mmCIF file of C-alpha atoms in Angstrom:
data_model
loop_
_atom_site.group_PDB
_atom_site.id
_atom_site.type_symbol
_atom_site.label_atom_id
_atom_site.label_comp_id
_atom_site.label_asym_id
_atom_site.label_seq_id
_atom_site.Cartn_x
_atom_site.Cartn_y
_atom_site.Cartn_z
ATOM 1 C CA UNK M 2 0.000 0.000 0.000
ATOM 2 C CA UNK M 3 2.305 2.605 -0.851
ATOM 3 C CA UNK M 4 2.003 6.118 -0.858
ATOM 4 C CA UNK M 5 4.422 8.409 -3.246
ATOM 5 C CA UNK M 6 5.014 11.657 -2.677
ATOM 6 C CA UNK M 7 7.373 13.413 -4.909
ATOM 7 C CA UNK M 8 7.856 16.379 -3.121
ATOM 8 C CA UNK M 9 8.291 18.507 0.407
ATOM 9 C CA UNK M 10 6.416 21.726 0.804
ATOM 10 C CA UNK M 11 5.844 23.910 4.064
ATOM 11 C CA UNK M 12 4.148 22.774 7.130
ATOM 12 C CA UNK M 13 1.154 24.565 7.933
ATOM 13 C CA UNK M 14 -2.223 23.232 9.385
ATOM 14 C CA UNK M 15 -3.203 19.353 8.864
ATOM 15 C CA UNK M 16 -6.146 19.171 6.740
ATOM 16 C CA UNK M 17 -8.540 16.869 7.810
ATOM 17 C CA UNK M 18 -10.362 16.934 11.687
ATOM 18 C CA UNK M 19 -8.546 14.327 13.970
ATOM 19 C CA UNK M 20 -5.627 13.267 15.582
ATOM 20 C CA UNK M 21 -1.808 13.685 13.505
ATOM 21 C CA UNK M 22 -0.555 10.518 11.774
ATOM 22 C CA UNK M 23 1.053 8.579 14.928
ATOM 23 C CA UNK M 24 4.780 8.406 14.045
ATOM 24 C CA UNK M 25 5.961 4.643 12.823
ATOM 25 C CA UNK M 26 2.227 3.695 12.534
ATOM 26 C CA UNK M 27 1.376 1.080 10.397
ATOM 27 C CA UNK M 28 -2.024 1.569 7.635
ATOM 28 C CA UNK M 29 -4.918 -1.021 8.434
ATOM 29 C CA UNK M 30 -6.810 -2.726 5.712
ATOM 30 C CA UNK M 31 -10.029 -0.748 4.598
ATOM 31 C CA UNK M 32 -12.929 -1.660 2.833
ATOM 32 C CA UNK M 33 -12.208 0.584 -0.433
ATOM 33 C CA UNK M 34 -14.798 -0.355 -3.794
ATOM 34 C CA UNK M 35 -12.475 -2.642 -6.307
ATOM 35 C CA UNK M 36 -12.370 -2.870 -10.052
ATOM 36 C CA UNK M 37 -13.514 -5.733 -11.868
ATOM 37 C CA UNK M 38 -10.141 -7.342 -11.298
ATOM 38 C CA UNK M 39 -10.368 -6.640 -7.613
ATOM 39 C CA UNK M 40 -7.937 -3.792 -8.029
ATOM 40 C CA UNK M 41 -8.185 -1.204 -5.583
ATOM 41 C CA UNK M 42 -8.967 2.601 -5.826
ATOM 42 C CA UNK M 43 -6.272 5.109 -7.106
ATOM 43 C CA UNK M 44 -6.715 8.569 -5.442
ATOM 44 C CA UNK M 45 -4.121 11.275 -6.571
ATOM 45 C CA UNK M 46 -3.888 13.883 -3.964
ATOM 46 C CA UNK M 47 -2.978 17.611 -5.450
ATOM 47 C CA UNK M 48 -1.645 19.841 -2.734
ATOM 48 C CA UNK M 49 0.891 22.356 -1.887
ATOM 49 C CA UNK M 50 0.911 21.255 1.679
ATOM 50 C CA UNK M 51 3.234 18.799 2.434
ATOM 51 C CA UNK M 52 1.384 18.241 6.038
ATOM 52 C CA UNK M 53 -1.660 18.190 4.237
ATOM 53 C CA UNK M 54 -1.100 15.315 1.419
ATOM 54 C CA UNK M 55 0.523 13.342 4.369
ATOM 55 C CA UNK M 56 -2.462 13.559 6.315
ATOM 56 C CA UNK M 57 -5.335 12.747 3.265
ATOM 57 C CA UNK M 58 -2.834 9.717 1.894
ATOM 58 C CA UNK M 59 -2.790 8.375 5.476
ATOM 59 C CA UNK M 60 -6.953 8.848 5.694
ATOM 60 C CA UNK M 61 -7.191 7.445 2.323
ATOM 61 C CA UNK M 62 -4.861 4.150 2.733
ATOM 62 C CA UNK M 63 -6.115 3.440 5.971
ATOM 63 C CA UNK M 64 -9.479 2.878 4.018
ATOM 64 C CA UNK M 65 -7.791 0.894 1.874
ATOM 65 C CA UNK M 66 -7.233 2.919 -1.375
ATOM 66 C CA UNK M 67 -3.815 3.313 -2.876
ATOM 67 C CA UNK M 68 -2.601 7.030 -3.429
ATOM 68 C CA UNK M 69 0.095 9.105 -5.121
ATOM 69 C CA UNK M 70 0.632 13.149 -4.272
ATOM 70 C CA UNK M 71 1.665 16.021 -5.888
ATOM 71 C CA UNK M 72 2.101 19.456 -4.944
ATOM 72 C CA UNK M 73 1.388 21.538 -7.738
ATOM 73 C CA UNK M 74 -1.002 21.707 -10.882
ATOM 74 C CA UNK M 75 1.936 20.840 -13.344
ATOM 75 C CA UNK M 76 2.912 17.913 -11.928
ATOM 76 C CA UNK M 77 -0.315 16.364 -11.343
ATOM 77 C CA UNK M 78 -1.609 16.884 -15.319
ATOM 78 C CA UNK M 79 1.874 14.927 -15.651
ATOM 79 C CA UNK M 80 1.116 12.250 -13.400
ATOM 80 C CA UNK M 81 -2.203 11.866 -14.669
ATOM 81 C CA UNK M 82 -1.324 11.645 -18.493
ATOM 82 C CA UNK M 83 1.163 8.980 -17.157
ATOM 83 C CA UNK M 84 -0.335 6.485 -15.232
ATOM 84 C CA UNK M 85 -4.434 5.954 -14.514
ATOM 85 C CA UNK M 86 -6.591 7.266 -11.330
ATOM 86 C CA UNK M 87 -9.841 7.044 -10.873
ATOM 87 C CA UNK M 88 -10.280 10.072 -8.291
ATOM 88 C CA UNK M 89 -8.652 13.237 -8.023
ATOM 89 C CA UNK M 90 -8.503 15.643 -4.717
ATOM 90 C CA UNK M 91 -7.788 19.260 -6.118
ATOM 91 C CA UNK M 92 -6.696 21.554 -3.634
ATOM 92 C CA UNK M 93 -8.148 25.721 -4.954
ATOM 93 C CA UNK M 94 -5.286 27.657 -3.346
ATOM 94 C CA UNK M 95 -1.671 26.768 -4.983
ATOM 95 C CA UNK M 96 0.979 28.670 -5.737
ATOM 96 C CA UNK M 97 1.865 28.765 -9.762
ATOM 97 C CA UNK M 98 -1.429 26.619 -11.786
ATOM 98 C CA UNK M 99 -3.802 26.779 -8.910
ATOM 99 C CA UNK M 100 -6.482 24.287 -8.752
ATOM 100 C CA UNK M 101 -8.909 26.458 -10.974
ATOM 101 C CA UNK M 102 -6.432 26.118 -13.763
ATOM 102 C CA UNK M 103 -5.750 22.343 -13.009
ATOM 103 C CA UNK M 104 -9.295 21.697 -13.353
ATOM 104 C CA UNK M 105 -10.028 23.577 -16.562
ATOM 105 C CA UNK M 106 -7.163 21.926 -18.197
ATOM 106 C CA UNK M 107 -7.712 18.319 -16.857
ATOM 107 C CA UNK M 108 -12.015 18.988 -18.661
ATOM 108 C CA UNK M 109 -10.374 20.207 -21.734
ATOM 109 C CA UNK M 110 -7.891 16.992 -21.974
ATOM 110 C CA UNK M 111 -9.719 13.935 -24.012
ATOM 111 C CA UNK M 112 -7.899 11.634 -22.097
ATOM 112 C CA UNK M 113 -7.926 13.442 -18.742
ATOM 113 C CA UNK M 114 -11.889 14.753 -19.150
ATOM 114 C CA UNK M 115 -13.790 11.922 -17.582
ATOM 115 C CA UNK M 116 -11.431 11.404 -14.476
ATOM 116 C CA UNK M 117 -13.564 12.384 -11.150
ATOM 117 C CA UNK M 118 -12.185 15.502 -9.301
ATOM 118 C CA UNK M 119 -13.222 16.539 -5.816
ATOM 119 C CA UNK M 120 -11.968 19.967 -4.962
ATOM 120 C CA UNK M 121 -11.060 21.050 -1.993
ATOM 121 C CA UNK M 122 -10.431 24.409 -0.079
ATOM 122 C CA UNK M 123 -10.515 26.877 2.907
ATOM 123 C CA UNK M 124 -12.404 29.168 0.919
ATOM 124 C CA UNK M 125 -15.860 27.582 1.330
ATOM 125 C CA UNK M 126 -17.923 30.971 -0.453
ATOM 126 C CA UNK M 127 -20.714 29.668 -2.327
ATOM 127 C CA UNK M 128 -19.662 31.091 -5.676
ATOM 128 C CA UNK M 129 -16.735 28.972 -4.932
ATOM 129 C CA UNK M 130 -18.522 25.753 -4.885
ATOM 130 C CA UNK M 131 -20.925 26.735 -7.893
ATOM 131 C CA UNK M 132 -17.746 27.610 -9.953
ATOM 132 C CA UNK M 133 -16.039 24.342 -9.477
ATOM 133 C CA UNK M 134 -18.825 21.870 -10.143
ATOM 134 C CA UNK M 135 -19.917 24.190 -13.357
ATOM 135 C CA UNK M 136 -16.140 23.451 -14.148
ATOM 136 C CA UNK M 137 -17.167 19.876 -14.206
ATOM 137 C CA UNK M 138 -15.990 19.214 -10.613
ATOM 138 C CA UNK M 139 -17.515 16.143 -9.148
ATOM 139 C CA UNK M 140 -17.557 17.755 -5.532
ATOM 140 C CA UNK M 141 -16.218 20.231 -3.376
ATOM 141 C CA UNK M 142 -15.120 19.792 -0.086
ATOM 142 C CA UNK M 143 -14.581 22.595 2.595
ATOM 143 C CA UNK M 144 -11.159 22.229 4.685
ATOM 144 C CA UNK M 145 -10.710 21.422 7.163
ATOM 145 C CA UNK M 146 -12.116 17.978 5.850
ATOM 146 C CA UNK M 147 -14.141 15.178 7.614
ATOM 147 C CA UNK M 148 -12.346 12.463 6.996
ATOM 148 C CA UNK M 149 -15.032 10.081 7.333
ATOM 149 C CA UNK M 150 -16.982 12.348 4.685
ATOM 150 C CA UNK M 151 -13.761 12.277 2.560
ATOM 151 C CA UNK M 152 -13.610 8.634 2.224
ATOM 152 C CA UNK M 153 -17.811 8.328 1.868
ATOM 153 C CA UNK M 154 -17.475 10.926 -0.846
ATOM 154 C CA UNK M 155 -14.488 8.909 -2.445
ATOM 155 C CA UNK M 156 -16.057 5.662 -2.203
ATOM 156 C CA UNK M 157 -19.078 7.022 -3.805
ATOM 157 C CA UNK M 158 -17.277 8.048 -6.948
ATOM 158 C CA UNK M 159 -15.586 4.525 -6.812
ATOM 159 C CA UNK M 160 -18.845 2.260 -6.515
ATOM 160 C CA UNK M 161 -20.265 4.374 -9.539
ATOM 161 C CA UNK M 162 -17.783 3.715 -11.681
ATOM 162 C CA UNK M 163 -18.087 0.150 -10.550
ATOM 163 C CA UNK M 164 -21.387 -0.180 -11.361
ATOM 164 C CA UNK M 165 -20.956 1.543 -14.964
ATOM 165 C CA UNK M 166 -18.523 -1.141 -15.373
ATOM 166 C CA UNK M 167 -20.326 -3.764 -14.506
ATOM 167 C CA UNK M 168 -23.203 -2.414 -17.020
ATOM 168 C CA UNK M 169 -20.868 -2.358 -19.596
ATOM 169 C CA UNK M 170 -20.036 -5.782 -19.055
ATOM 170 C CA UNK M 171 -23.390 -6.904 -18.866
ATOM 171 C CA UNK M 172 -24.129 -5.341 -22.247
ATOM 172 C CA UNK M 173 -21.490 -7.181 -23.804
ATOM 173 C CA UNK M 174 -22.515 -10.200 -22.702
ATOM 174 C CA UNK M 175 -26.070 -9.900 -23.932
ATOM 175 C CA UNK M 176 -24.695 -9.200 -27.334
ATOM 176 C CA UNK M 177 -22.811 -12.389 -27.129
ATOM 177 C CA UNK M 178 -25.733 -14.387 -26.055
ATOM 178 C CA UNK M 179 -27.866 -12.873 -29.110
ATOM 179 C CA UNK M 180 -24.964 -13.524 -30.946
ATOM 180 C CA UNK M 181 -24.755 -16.983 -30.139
ATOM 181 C CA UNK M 182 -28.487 -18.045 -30.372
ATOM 182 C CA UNK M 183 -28.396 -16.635 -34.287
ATOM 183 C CA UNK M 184 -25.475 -18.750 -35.003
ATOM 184 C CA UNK M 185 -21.930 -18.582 -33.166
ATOM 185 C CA UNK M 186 -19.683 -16.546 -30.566
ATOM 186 C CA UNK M 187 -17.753 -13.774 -32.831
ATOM 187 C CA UNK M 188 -14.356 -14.142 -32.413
ATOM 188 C CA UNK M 189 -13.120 -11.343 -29.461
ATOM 189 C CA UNK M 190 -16.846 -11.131 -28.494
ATOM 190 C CA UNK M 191 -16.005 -11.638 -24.828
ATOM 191 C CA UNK M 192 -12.069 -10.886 -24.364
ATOM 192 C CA UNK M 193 -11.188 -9.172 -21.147
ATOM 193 C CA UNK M 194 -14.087 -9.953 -19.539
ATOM 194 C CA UNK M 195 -13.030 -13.588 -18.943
ATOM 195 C CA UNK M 196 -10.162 -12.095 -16.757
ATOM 196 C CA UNK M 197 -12.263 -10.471 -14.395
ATOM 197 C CA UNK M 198 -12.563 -11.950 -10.945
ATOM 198 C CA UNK M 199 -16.247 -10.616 -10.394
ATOM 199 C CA UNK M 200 -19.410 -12.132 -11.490
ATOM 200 C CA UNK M 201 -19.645 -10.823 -15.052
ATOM 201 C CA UNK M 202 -16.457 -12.228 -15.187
ATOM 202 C CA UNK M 203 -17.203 -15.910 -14.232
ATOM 203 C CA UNK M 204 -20.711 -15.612 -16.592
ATOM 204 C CA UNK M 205 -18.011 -14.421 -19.240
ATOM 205 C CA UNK M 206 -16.005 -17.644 -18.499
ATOM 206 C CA UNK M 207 -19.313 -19.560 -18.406
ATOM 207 C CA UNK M 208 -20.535 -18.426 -21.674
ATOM 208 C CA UNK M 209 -16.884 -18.903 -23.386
ATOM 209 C CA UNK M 210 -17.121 -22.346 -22.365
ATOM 210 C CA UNK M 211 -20.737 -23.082 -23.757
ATOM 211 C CA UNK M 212 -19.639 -21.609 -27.151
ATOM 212 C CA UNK M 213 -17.073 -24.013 -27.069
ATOM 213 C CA UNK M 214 -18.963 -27.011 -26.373
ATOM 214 C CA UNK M 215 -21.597 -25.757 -29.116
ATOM 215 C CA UNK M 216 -19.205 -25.444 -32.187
ATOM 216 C CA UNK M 217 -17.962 -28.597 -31.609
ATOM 217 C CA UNK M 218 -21.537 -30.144 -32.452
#
């Protein structure tokens, strides 16, 4: 469960309500959503505070998601055209790109558009909030954060894109089984679905196998 941090910033105020990480603690097990291959949640945490992304990692991998930080704008549209995450915190206040920017940039990128970003930010104003989701924000939180409403919110975001997953994969496997009562299984028809560990993915298995045993009659 590691948590990658690439840089150091100033300490100022933790950001979430509770006690301080206790020093040489170990990170219990949570009960994060999982992908269809039983992968957990991938939170990237954007935030000039280096007190701050210490403190939301440790909330976050104590529920059991995995995170990676970064401190600035920049870096995080880097990180994010680099490797996948399904959830972004965006703090508004940075020096440089602040999260405003980050945002707008992240809804204009085709690749980076449909990536989930939950702002975050000491400035709680009300035009602040309505700005940010009419950016295409998928929340706003006010610091300092609830923790236990951090990792509902979070989780949230993660079950839906579960569930649109598991649609998908539902979908797919209704057009194989129309498929196969008008004649045969097209060849692909049900690729990466028989390597999830889920339920679609054992009906995917299931299905494979019964298209099998069919052309062979």
């Amino acid at each position: 469960m590691a948590m990658t941090d690439r840089n150091a910033g100033p300490d100022r105020n933790a950001v979430t309500e509770g006690n301080d990480v206790p020093e040489g603690s170990t990170v219990p097990e949570g009960n994060a959503v999982t992908d269809s291959t039983g992968r957990k949640g991938r939170v990237l945490v954007v935030d000039d505070d280096r007190t701050n992304r210490m403190m939301l990692t440790y909330r976050l991998e104590m529920a059991g998601l995995e995170t990676a930080t970064s401190e600035n704008g920049l870096e995080a549209l880097q990180m994010l055209r680099e490797s996948d995450f399904d959830v972004v915190l965006l703090d508004i206040l940075m020096p440089g790109m602040d999260g405003y920017a980050t945002l707008d940039l992240m809804k204009h990128d085709q690749r980076l558009s449909h990536t989930p970003v939950i702002m975050m930010s000491a400035v709680g104003d009300l035009d602040s909030v309505i700005r940010c989701l009419e950016m295409g924000a998928e929340d706003y939180l006010p610091k300092p954060l609830d923790h236990l409403l951090l990792i509902s919110r979070v989780n949230n975001i993660l079950l839906k894109i579960r569930l649109e997953q598991v649609e998908r994969g539902l979908g797919r496997i209704a057009d194989a089984v129309q498929a196969m009562a008008g004649g045969a299984l097209p060849a692909g028809a049900l690729d990466q679905l028989t390597e999830q560990t889920d339920s679609v993915g054992r009906l995917a298995r299931q299905l494979q196998q019964l298209a099998v045993v069919t052309s062979e009659r």
